[in-house]
GROMACS .gro file of C-alpha atoms in nm:
model
  500
    1MET     CA    1  11.658   7.521  11.872
    2GLU     CA    2  11.355   7.289  12.010
    3THR     CA    3  11.119   7.607  12.050
    4ILE     CA    4  11.221   7.744  11.688
    5LEU     CA    5  11.153   7.430  11.490
    6ALA     CA    6  10.863   7.405  11.698
    7GLY     CA    7  10.726   7.795  11.619
    8PHE     CA    8  10.773   7.698  11.278
    9SER     CA    9  10.574   7.356  11.276
   10ASP     CA   10  10.293   7.626  11.421
   11ALA     CA   11  10.309   7.844  11.134
   12PHE     CA   12  10.366   7.575  10.881
   13THR     CA   13  10.003   7.419  10.909
   14LEU     CA   14   9.749   7.442  10.630
   15SER     CA   15   9.509   7.661  10.822
   16ASN     CA   16   9.767   7.908  10.901
   17VAL     CA   17   9.910   7.897  10.561
   18LEU     CA   18   9.567   8.019  10.424
   19PHE     CA   19   9.530   8.250  10.642
   20VAL     CA   20   9.833   8.391  10.528
   21LEU     CA   21   9.737   8.391  10.208
   22LEU     CA   22   9.392   8.518  10.212
   23GLY     CA   23   9.502   8.835  10.415
   24ILE     CA   24   9.796   8.850  10.140
   25LEU     CA   25   9.478   8.885   9.853
   26VAL     CA   26   9.281   9.074  10.045
   27GLY     CA   27   9.567   9.332  10.079
   28GLN     CA   28   9.676   9.299   9.731
   29LEU     CA   29   9.271   9.379   9.675
   30PHE     CA   30   9.238   9.681   9.870
   31ALA     CA   31   9.587   9.851   9.835
   32ALA     CA   32   9.506   9.871   9.426
   33ALA     CA   33   9.174   9.996   9.464
   34PRO     CA   34   9.261  10.398   9.439
   35GLY     CA   35   9.100  10.559   9.795
   36VAL     CA   36   9.078  10.256   9.983
   37GLY     CA   37   9.441  10.135  10.088
   38SER     CA   38   9.567   9.832  10.291
   39LEU     CA   39   9.588  10.030  10.595
   40ILE     CA   40   9.204  10.042  10.588
   41ALA     CA   41   9.238   9.688  10.501
   42ILE     CA   42   9.477   9.548  10.858
   43THR     CA   43   9.209   9.825  11.031
   44ILE     CA   44   8.891   9.609  10.897
   45ALA     CA   45   9.033   9.279  10.902
   46VAL     CA   46   9.103   9.338  11.361
   47PRO     CA   47   8.753   9.250  11.482
   48TYR     CA   48   8.753   8.955  11.254
   49THR     CA   49   8.999   8.835  11.395
   50PHE     CA   50   8.859   8.828  11.716
   51TYR     CA   51   8.808   8.387  11.721
   52MET     CA   52   9.089   8.321  11.555
   53SER     CA   53   9.385   8.140  11.704
   54PRO     CA   54   9.724   8.399  11.789
   55VAL     CA   55   9.894   8.274  11.440
   56ALA     CA   56   9.632   8.295  11.274
   57ALA     CA   57   9.520   8.646  11.341
   58LEU     CA   58   9.849   8.742  11.318
   59GLY     CA   59   9.941   8.590  11.010
   60PHE     CA   60   9.643   8.683  10.836
   61LEU     CA   61   9.667   9.067  10.894
   62ILE     CA   62  10.044   9.021  10.846
   63GLY     CA   63   9.934   8.935  10.514
   64ILE     CA   64   9.757   9.220  10.415
   65ASN     CA   65  10.029   9.436  10.524
   66LYS     CA   66  10.279   9.266  10.268
   67GLY     CA   67  10.039   9.206  10.007
   68GLY     CA   68   9.966   9.593  10.059
   69THR     CA   69  10.334   9.658   9.976
   70ILE     CA   70  10.252   9.532   9.638
   71GLY     CA   71   9.911   9.624   9.567
   72GLY     CA   72   9.920   9.997   9.594
   73ALA     CA   73  10.198   9.997   9.257
   74VAL     CA   74   9.920   9.887   9.043
   75SER     CA   75   9.678  10.190   8.989
   76ALA     CA   76   9.994  10.444   9.086
   77ILE     CA   77  10.167  10.250   8.776
   78LEU     CA   78   9.833  10.229   8.557
   79MET     CA   79   9.656  10.474   8.631
   80ASN     CA   80   9.890  10.746   8.790
   81THR     CA   81   9.727  10.742   9.117
   82PRO     CA   82   9.861  10.526   9.396
   83GLY     CA   83   9.664  10.295   9.596
   84SER     CA   84   9.789  10.376   9.943
   85PRO     CA   85  10.019  10.712  10.038
   86GLU     CA   86  10.389  10.487   9.991
   87ALA     CA   87  10.354  10.408   9.609
   88THR     CA   88  10.329  10.791   9.584
   89ALA     CA   89  10.667  10.761   9.444
   90SER     CA   90  10.634  10.490   9.198
   91THR     CA   91  10.435  10.710   8.965
   92PHE     CA   92  10.709  10.892   8.873
   93ASP     CA   93  10.854  10.661   8.663
   94GLY     CA   94  10.576  10.377   8.625
   95TYR     CA   95  10.301  10.564   8.499
   96PRO     CA   96  10.574  10.690   8.197
   97MET     CA   97  10.689  10.350   8.132
   98THR     CA   98  10.300  10.278   8.100
   99ARG     CA   99  10.236  10.543   7.895
  100GLN     CA  100  10.495  10.424   7.649
  101GLY     CA  101  10.365  10.063   7.661
  102LYS     CA  102  10.582   9.887   7.918
  103ALA     CA  103  10.317   9.870   8.182
  104ARG     CA  104  10.419   9.498   8.213
  105LYS     CA  105  10.784   9.558   8.260
  106ALA     CA  106  10.685   9.828   8.490
  107LEU     CA  107  10.430   9.620   8.727
  108ARG     CA  108  10.651   9.319   8.742
  109ALA     CA  109  10.980   9.539   8.841
  110ALA     CA  110  10.779   9.660   9.151
  111HIS     CA  111  10.637   9.333   9.219
  112PHE     CA  112  10.999   9.195   9.229
  113SER     CA  113  11.181   9.491   9.393
  114SER     CA  114  10.887   9.480   9.647
  115VAL     CA  115  10.912   9.121   9.776
  116THR     CA  116  11.311   9.128   9.737
  117GLY     CA  117  11.314   9.379  10.017
  118ASP     CA  118  11.066   9.315  10.234
  119THR     CA  119  11.170   8.929  10.271
  120LEU     CA  120  11.590   9.098  10.303
  121SER     CA  121  11.381   9.358  10.580
  122ASP     CA  122  11.206   9.055  10.738
  123LEU     CA  123  11.538   8.842  10.759
  124VAL     CA  124  11.717   9.184  10.953
  125LEU     CA  125  11.381   9.169  11.195
  126ILE     CA  126  11.468   8.779  11.281
  127PHE     CA  127  11.872   8.821  11.353
  128VAL     CA  128  11.802   9.222  11.553
  129ALA     CA  129  11.483   9.192  11.752
  130ALA     CA  130  11.573   8.901  11.988
  131PRO     CA  131  11.898   9.059  12.086
  132LEU     CA  132  11.717   9.423  12.122
  133SER     CA  133  11.482   9.250  12.346
  134ILE     CA  134  11.765   9.125  12.601
  135VAL     CA  135  11.899   9.464  12.610
  136ALA     CA  136  11.543   9.594  12.693
  137MET     CA  137  11.491   9.352  12.978
  138LYS     CA  138  11.704   9.493  13.189
  139MET     CA  139  11.551   9.807  13.156
  140GLY     CA  140  11.276   9.888  13.436
  141PRO     CA  141  10.990  10.064  13.409
  142PRO     CA  142  11.142  10.463  13.395
  143GLU     CA  143  11.350  10.349  13.136
  144MET     CA  144  11.060  10.233  12.909
  145ALA     CA  145  10.836  10.508  13.020
  146ALA     CA  146  11.151  10.749  12.900
  147VAL     CA  147  11.168  10.493  12.549
  148ILE     CA  148  10.786  10.538  12.451
  149LEU     CA  149  10.781  10.941  12.565
  150VAL     CA  150  11.080  10.965  12.289
  151ALA     CA  151  10.862  10.770  12.042
  152LEU     CA  152  10.575  10.979  12.118
  153VAL     CA  153  10.798  11.286  12.020
  154ILE     CA  154  10.940  11.166  11.746
  155ILE     CA  155  10.652  11.048  11.592
  156ALA     CA  156  10.447  11.378  11.618
  157GLY     CA  157  10.704  11.545  11.468
  158LEU     CA  158  10.714  11.389  11.193
  159VAL     CA  159  10.429  11.293  11.046
  160GLY     CA  160  10.201  11.539  10.959
  161ASN     CA  161  10.278  11.918  10.825
  162SER     CA  162  10.255  12.087  11.207
  163MET     CA  163  10.464  11.984  11.509
  164ILE     CA  164  10.212  12.106  11.749
  165LYS     CA  165   9.920  11.983  11.575
  166GLY     CA  166  10.071  11.647  11.603
  167LEU     CA  167  10.119  11.696  11.992
  168ILE     CA  168   9.834  11.768  12.036
  169ALA     CA  169   9.663  11.472  11.869
  170ALA     CA  170   9.929  11.215  12.024
  171PHE     CA  171   9.775  11.425  12.395
  172LEU     CA  172   9.455  11.384  12.289
  173GLY     CA  173   9.529  10.974  12.192
  174LEU     CA  174   9.692  10.940  12.492
  175PHE     CA  175   9.351  11.115  12.653
  176MET     CA  176   9.118  10.919  12.462
  177SER     CA  177   9.343  10.590  12.652
  178LEU     CA  178   9.216  10.697  13.010
  179VAL     CA  179   8.892  10.646  12.980
  180GLY     CA  180   8.789  10.341  13.142
  181MET     CA  181   8.918  10.152  13.484
  182ASP     CA  182   9.221  10.283  13.677
  183GLN     CA  183   9.473   9.993  13.661
  184SER     CA  184   9.626  10.032  13.984
  185THR     CA  185   9.309  10.185  14.188
  186ALA     CA  186   8.998  10.059  14.000
  187ALA     CA  187   8.873  10.343  14.018
  188GLU     CA  188   8.646  10.496  13.701
  189ARG     CA  189   8.795  10.746  13.496
  190LEU     CA  190   8.592  10.965  13.233
  191THR     CA  191   8.268  10.720  13.213
  192PHE     CA  192   8.017  10.986  13.311
  193GLY     CA  193   7.842  10.699  13.465
  194ILE     CA  194   7.828  10.480  13.132
  195PRO     CA  195   7.879  10.093  13.220
  196GLU     CA  196   7.958  10.022  12.895
  197LEU     CA  197   8.256  10.227  12.901
  198MET     CA  198   8.417  10.067  13.195
  199ASP     CA  199   8.636   9.873  12.987
  200GLY     CA  200   8.758  10.196  12.803
  201ILE     CA  201   8.719  10.274  12.412
  202SER     CA  202   8.798   9.941  12.240
  203ILE     CA  203   9.084   9.972  11.949
  204THR     CA  204   8.859   9.804  11.717
  205ALA     CA  205   8.605  10.093  11.749
  206ALA     CA  206   8.872  10.388  11.780
  207GLY     CA  207   9.113  10.246  11.480
  208ILE     CA  208   8.805  10.199  11.239
  209GLY     CA  209   8.649  10.514  11.346
  210VAL     CA  210   8.945  10.714  11.263
  211LEU     CA  211   9.126  10.522  10.991
  212ALA     CA  212   8.883  10.385  10.804
  213LEU     CA  213   8.525  10.546  10.852
  214GLY     CA  214   8.705  10.884  10.917
  215GLU     CA  215   8.882  10.863  10.532
  216ILE     CA  216   8.497  10.733  10.365
  217LEU     CA  217   8.366  11.023  10.508
  218ARG     CA  218   8.614  11.234  10.379
  219GLN     CA  219   8.548  11.095  10.060
  220ILE     CA  220   8.168  11.092  10.072
  221VAL     CA  221   8.166  11.465  10.129
  222PHE     CA  222   8.425  11.569   9.852
  223SER     CA  223   8.347  11.314   9.631
  224ASP     CA  224   8.693  11.309   9.518
  225SER     CA  225   8.715  11.221   9.130
  226LEU     CA  226   8.952  10.912   9.070
  227PRO     CA  227   9.099  10.899   8.747
  228ARG     CA  228   8.956  10.608   8.487
  229LEU     CA  229   9.189  10.328   8.374
  230ASP     CA  230   9.225  10.381   7.963
  231GLN     CA  231   9.175  10.033   7.743
  232LYS     CA  232   9.532  10.158   7.631
  233ASN     CA  233   9.688  10.126   7.927
  234SER     CA  234   9.498   9.791   7.988
  235GLU     CA  235   9.625   9.614   7.699
  236SER     CA  236   9.993   9.683   7.804
  237VAL     CA  237   9.972   9.509   8.118
  238LYS     CA  238   9.948   9.186   7.889
  239SER     CA  239  10.093   9.276   7.617
  240GLY     CA  240  10.327   9.485   7.630
  241GLU     CA  241  10.743   9.489   7.690
  242PRO     CA  242  10.824   9.159   7.926
  243PHE     CA  243  11.050   9.180   8.215
  244THR     CA  244  11.371   8.991   8.176
  245TRP     CA  245  11.650   8.798   8.380
  246GLN     CA  246  11.880   9.099   8.232
  247ASP     CA  247  11.602   9.359   8.401
  248PHE     CA  248  11.656   9.221   8.730
  249ARG     CA  249  12.013   9.242   8.722
  250THR     CA  250  12.020   9.588   8.602
  251ILE     CA  251  11.757   9.719   8.896
  252LEU     CA  252  11.915   9.472   9.188
  253PRO     CA  253  12.183   9.722   9.296
  254THR     CA  254  11.895   9.951   9.340
  255ILE     CA  255  11.689   9.728   9.522
  256LEU     CA  256  11.945   9.635   9.784
  257ARG     CA  257  12.028  10.061   9.848
  258SER     CA  258  11.672  10.118   9.847
  259THR     CA  259  11.606   9.823  10.127
  260LEU     CA  260  11.903   9.934  10.347
  261ILE     CA  261  11.740  10.277  10.357
  262GLY     CA  262  11.371  10.155  10.429
  263THR     CA  263  11.543   9.893  10.674
  264VAL     CA  264  11.661  10.233  10.873
  265ILE     CA  265  11.380  10.363  10.858
  266GLY     CA  266  11.142  10.117  10.935
  267ALA     CA  267  11.268  10.055  11.234
  268ILE     CA  268  11.308  10.427  11.322
  269PRO     CA  269  10.937  10.476  11.459
  270GLY     CA  270  10.726  10.765  11.302
  271ILE     CA  271  10.886  10.794  10.965
  272GLY     CA  272  10.681  10.570  10.771
  273SER     CA  273  10.697  10.391  10.426
  274SER     CA  274  10.631  10.725  10.225
  275ALA     CA  275  10.920  10.893  10.328
  276ALA     CA  276  11.132  10.610  10.276
  277GLY     CA  277  11.002  10.567   9.921
  278PHE     CA  278  11.084  10.851   9.840
  279LEU     CA  279  11.413  10.862  10.005
  280GLY     CA  280  11.492  10.541   9.796
  281TYR     CA  281  11.429  10.712   9.447
  282THR     CA  282  11.619  11.005   9.533
  283ALA     CA  283  11.937  10.831   9.649
  284ALA     CA  284  11.878  10.608   9.293
  285LYS     CA  285  11.866  10.915   9.103
  286ARG     CA  286  12.182  11.027   9.274
  287ALA     CA  287  12.382  10.780   9.253
  288SER     CA  288  12.245  10.713   8.863
  289LYS     CA  289  12.525  10.798   8.568
  290ASN     CA  290  12.241  10.916   8.403
  291PRO     CA  291  12.001  11.105   8.628
  292GLU     CA  292  11.806  11.273   8.368
  293ARG     CA  293  11.615  10.987   8.281
  294PHE     CA  294  11.456  10.953   8.617
  295GLY     CA  295  11.107  11.081   8.575
  296LYS     CA  296  11.061  10.992   8.208
  297GLY     CA  297  11.006  10.624   8.238
  298GLU     CA  298  11.323  10.483   8.423
  299ILE     CA  299  11.306  10.121   8.564
  300ARG     CA  300  11.508  10.199   8.861
  301GLY     CA  301  11.314  10.465   8.950
  302VAL     CA  302  11.006  10.178   9.013
  303ALA     CA  303  11.246   9.935   9.203
  304ALA     CA  304  11.364  10.174   9.427
  305SER     CA  305  11.053  10.318   9.548
  306GLU     CA  306  10.877  10.028   9.600
  307ALA     CA  307  11.223   9.871   9.734
  308ALA     CA  308  11.228  10.114   9.988
  309ASN     CA  309  10.877  10.093  10.088
  310SER     CA  310  10.828   9.750  10.134
  311SER     CA  311  11.125   9.710  10.352
  312VAL     CA  312  10.938   9.970  10.572
  313VAL     CA  313  10.701   9.630  10.602
  314GLY     CA  314  10.977   9.339  10.827
  315ALA     CA  315  11.155   9.690  11.004
  316ASN     CA  316  10.855   9.821  11.138
  317PHE     CA  317  10.815   9.548  11.348
  318ILE     CA  318  11.175   9.550  11.527
  319PRO     CA  319  11.055   9.823  11.768
  320LEU     CA  320  10.719   9.617  11.783
  321LEU     CA  321  10.879   9.328  11.926
  322SER     CA  322  11.173   9.421  12.090
  323LEU     CA  323  11.050   9.687  12.292
  324GLY     CA  324  10.645   9.678  12.224
  325ILE     CA  325  10.643  10.028  12.012
  326PRO     CA  326  10.484  10.045  11.714
  327GLY     CA  327  10.705  10.197  11.428
  328ASN     CA  328  10.406  10.339  11.208
  329VAL     CA  329   9.981  10.322  11.256
  330ALA     CA  330   9.975   9.977  11.072
  331ALA     CA  331  10.208   9.836  11.332
  332ALA     CA  332   9.999   9.965  11.588
  333ILE     CA  333   9.716   9.840  11.454
  334ILE     CA  334   9.842   9.497  11.460
  335LEU     CA  335   9.965   9.592  11.836
  336GLY     CA  336   9.620   9.600  11.912
  337ALA     CA  337   9.536   9.290  11.760
  338PHE     CA  338   9.833   9.134  12.002
  339LEU     CA  339   9.634   9.294  12.287
  340ILE     CA  340   9.268   9.149  12.162
  341HIS     CA  341   9.431   8.777  12.187
  342GLY     CA  342   9.600   8.858  12.568
  343LEU     CA  343   9.984   8.907  12.445
  344THR     CA  344  10.198   9.187  12.509
  345PRO     CA  345  10.401   9.283  12.248
  346GLY     CA  346  10.797   9.338  12.369
  347PRO     CA  347  11.053   9.258  12.561
  348GLN     CA  348  10.858   8.966  12.756
  349LEU     CA  349  10.743   8.808  12.488
  350PHE     CA  350  11.039   8.659  12.452
  351SER     CA  351  11.124   8.500  12.705
  352GLU     CA  352  10.710   8.410  12.777
  353GLN     CA  353  10.622   8.364  12.433
  354PRO     CA  354  10.950   8.214  12.217
  355ARG     CA  355  10.716   7.969  12.059
  356LEU     CA  356  10.518   8.267  11.924
  357VAL     CA  357  10.764   8.478  11.836
  358TYR     CA  358  10.920   8.219  11.622
  359SER     CA  359  10.620   8.127  11.431
  360LEU     CA  360  10.538   8.504  11.390
  361PHE     CA  361  10.877   8.483  11.201
  362ALA     CA  362  10.786   8.173  10.991
  363VAL     CA  363  10.442   8.344  10.892
  364MET     CA  364  10.656   8.640  10.775
  365LEU     CA  365  10.881   8.447  10.564
  366ILE     CA  366  10.562   8.246  10.432
  367GLY     CA  367  10.413   8.532  10.330
  368ASP     CA  368  10.701   8.670  10.105
  369LEU     CA  369  10.755   8.323   9.935
  370LEU     CA  370  10.321   8.399   9.857
  371ASN     CA  371  10.338   8.748   9.818
  372LEU     CA  372  10.611   8.634   9.504
  373ILE     CA  373  10.370   8.359   9.392
  374THR     CA  374  10.034   8.568   9.386
  375GLY     CA  375  10.222   8.847   9.221
  376LEU     CA  376  10.271   8.646   8.933
  377PHE     CA  377   9.901   8.620   8.838
  378THR     CA  378   9.727   8.919   9.022
  379MET     CA  379   9.949   9.190   8.932
  380GLY     CA  380   9.700   9.160   8.549
  381LEU     CA  381   9.437   9.087   8.747
  382PHE     CA  382   9.423   9.386   8.944
  383ALA     CA  383   9.414   9.538   8.638
  384ARG     CA  384   9.030   9.499   8.588
  385VAL     CA  385   8.962   9.512   8.954
  386ILE     CA  386   9.057   9.937   8.968
  387ARG     CA  387   8.808   9.983   8.713
  388ILE     CA  388   8.503   9.919   8.976
  389PRO     CA  389   8.408  10.266   9.065
  390LEU     CA  390   8.441  10.412   9.425
  391THR     CA  391   8.034  10.424   9.448
  392TYR     CA  392   8.035  10.052   9.464
  393ILE     CA  393   8.324  10.018   9.674
  394ILE     CA  394   8.245  10.278   9.989
  395PRO     CA  395   7.923  10.060  10.110
  396CYS     CA  396   8.091   9.743  10.128
  397VAL     CA  397   8.379   9.906  10.306
  398VAL     CA  398   8.097  10.046  10.571
  399VAL     CA  399   7.907   9.731  10.584
  400LEU     CA  400   8.175   9.575  10.720
  401CYS     CA  401   8.317   9.848  10.906
  402ILE     CA  402   8.000   9.841  11.139
  403THR     CA  403   7.960   9.461  11.110
  404GLY     CA  404   8.293   9.395  11.222
  405VAL     CA  405   8.270   9.603  11.584
  406ILE     CA  406   7.950   9.427  11.629
  407VAL     CA  407   8.128   9.114  11.610
  408ALA     CA  408   8.428   9.162  11.781
  409ASP     CA  409   8.268   9.411  12.084
  410SER     CA  410   7.899   9.548  12.076
  411LEU     CA  411   7.623   9.701  11.942
  412PHE     CA  412   7.710  10.020  12.233
  413ASP     CA  413   8.099  10.002  12.013
  414ALA     CA  414   7.917  10.065  11.705
  415TRP     CA  415   7.796  10.378  11.806
  416LEU     CA  416   8.105  10.477  11.949
  417LEU     CA  417   8.267  10.384  11.590
  418LEU     CA  418   8.034  10.657  11.459
  419GLY     CA  419   8.175  10.923  11.704
  420MET     CA  420   8.563  10.818  11.629
  421ALA     CA  421   8.470  10.862  11.247
  422VAL     CA  422   8.327  11.180  11.247
  423ALA     CA  423   8.665  11.275  11.489
  424GLY     CA  424   8.907  11.101  11.211
  425PHE     CA  425   8.663  11.346  10.931
  426PHE     CA  426   8.716  11.644  11.123
  427MET     CA  427   9.095  11.553  11.234
  428ARG     CA  428   9.182  11.533  10.845
  429MET     CA  429   8.980  11.855  10.757
  430LEU     CA  430   9.203  12.046  11.027
  431ASN     CA  431   9.509  11.907  10.955
  432PHE     CA  432   9.567  11.716  11.268
  433SER     CA  433   9.752  11.345  11.227
  434PHE     CA  434   9.512  11.081  11.266
  435VAL     CA  435   9.814  10.848  11.271
  436THR     CA  436   9.999  11.034  11.572
  437PHE     CA  437   9.615  10.998  11.764
  438ILE     CA  438   9.609  10.626  11.692
  439ILE     CA  439   9.904  10.565  11.798
  440GLY     CA  440   9.939  10.805  12.102
  441TYR     CA  441   9.627  10.606  12.179
  442VAL     CA  442   9.787  10.272  12.164
  443LEU     CA  443  10.090  10.373  12.329
  444GLY     CA  444   9.885  10.531  12.637
  445PRO     CA  445   9.786  10.224  12.830
  446MET     CA  446  10.165  10.137  12.801
  447PHE     CA  447  10.284  10.447  12.909
  448GLU     CA  448  10.049  10.517  13.187
  449GLU     CA  449  10.188  10.169  13.342
  450ALA     CA  450  10.572  10.225  13.317
  451PHE     CA  451  10.536  10.551  13.452
  452GLY     CA  452  10.284  10.454  13.747
  453GLN     CA  453  10.559  10.197  13.873
  454ALA     CA  454  10.828  10.447  13.835
  455MET     CA  455  10.657  10.646  14.041
  456ILE     CA  456  10.586  10.361  14.292
  457MET     CA  457  10.944  10.309  14.298
  458ALA     CA  458  11.029  10.670  14.357
  459ASP     CA  459  10.828  10.737  14.612
  460GLY     CA  460  10.593  10.983  14.423
  461ASP     CA  461  10.903  11.192  14.294
  462PRO     CA  462  10.896  11.266  13.923
  463MET     CA  463  11.292  11.354  13.990
  464TYR     CA  464  11.411  10.989  14.059
  465LEU     CA  465  11.367  10.940  13.667
  466LEU     CA  466  11.677  11.226  13.605
  467GLN     CA  467  11.831  10.983  13.884
  468ARG     CA  468  11.828  10.661  13.649
  469PRO     CA  469  12.118  10.746  13.381
  470ILE     CA  470  11.909  10.557  13.086
  471ALA     CA  471  11.615  10.728  13.149
  472CYS     CA  472  11.756  11.018  13.194
  473VAL     CA  473  11.952  10.980  12.844
  474PHE     CA  474  11.614  10.909  12.695
  475ILE     CA  475  11.412  11.233  12.850
  476VAL     CA  476  11.711  11.456  12.728
  477LEU     CA  477  11.683  11.302  12.392
  478ALA     CA  478  11.350  11.363  12.393
  479VAL     CA  479  11.367  11.722  12.484
  480VAL     CA  480  11.631  11.739  12.228
  481VAL     CA  481  11.464  11.591  11.924
  482LEU     CA  482  11.167  11.834  12.012
  483ILE     CA  483  11.349  12.108  11.986
  484SER     CA  484  11.513  12.005  11.702
  485LEU     CA  485  11.194  11.903  11.563
  486LEU     CA  486  10.997  12.272  11.622
  487ARG     CA  487  11.306  12.450  11.475
  488GLN     CA  488  11.267  12.257  11.140
  489HIS     CA  489  10.914  12.290  11.118
  490ARG     CA  490  10.951  12.705  11.203
  491ARG     CA  491  11.260  12.698  10.927
  492ALA     CA  492  11.008  12.515  10.685
  493GLY     CA  493  10.718  12.783  10.780
  494LYS     CA  494  10.960  13.070  10.726
  495ALA     CA  495  11.001  12.938  10.335
  496GLU     CA  496  10.655  12.898  10.267
  497ALA     CA  497  10.619  13.218  10.331
  498ILE     CA  498  10.906  13.365  10.110
  499ILE     CA  499  10.782  13.157   9.901
  500LYS     CA  500  10.470  13.291   9.868
   0.00000   0.00000   0.00000
């Protein structure tokens, strides 16, 4: 109990609360702007947390992640253009409500549904992560290597349109993580005689380059034209039909159902919040007595999507904190922030730094409260922000990316950043999953360490892994999942060919 109270007291300092608040506002702002998104904000923010305390840094990044859950709904509802991919399903009923003069009600429904789903998933995380970490503590290097292998297969299969391209992207991420010095032998690998590569490619250069600048390059080259917010929709944010307590009671069962769906999906690496939003929406439509209303301005449709995609945020930290495996790319970037501050997420974190863990739990609850409060004022404010043309936003984002890498790393890493940006651009053009690439890059050192220790235990015999029951189960599971996903993708390809 003393550790819990000490952790909460660390989080409830004025500076830490202000960093969480700043993160939430940044997340809301970036997610509200179409074409940017909170993921880019998290990626850019990582190097700027280098000189912060661990609690402040992680609180800032978690705040951005949470703020993005409600910010993305703003442009989805007002402009029929989701500010972030997970808000796509919110356009189905959110925009029709706006056209009916109910933008105010739709935005408030999205706000309360998002915060409720996020808070409930955080509570699940708090009660589930510690017991899972105890189980994980009993697993040795062979078991951890097998768990990471399963995670990579699932992520490669579920993210993107092609299983093969997903596996290639994951392999490329693993390969890139090998650059630098071998941890066990201190030998140079893939450095090509360049001293700056001895420490490998930094997570900031790789993450910002592939995720942020890669997307910016795509938008510059193809000059995406985004719809503009018209005056009528803007005015309905203030003067439209209000959201009442009766409305909240109406959508509460939908929120709870979608929260359950999103929490389960978030705890499984690779599926992501976008899928959660669609599944929550579909479940709400099937459970409705009047499914024909969905797609025509049904408030339950907005609540279902937002509660489901927001509940993924807390649930993603279940595998991250208990196993050290990120549930999605946002969690992978936050994992990079852990490593920058000398922290290794996983079961050992609970035993070595329990006070920090409870500080993170407290930060999440603080973020939920601040998200609720700030959303009451910012949802309408961001209706004005999204009028800003993307041509003004892109240069600011590029400057933040480059200066952040230089401040956190070096000028050499800025050149690496540009190279990774080009790689991220071509990944998008060739439909390779950049999400899988980043997660493979982050998990690469963990897999190498666990597999290397397992080989030492086995005296170099790979068959030793099959003699460990738990490791054997996970290896078989990886094979089964790989085969089933390949079959699923093949059937989907045949179905598309028949339709064409």
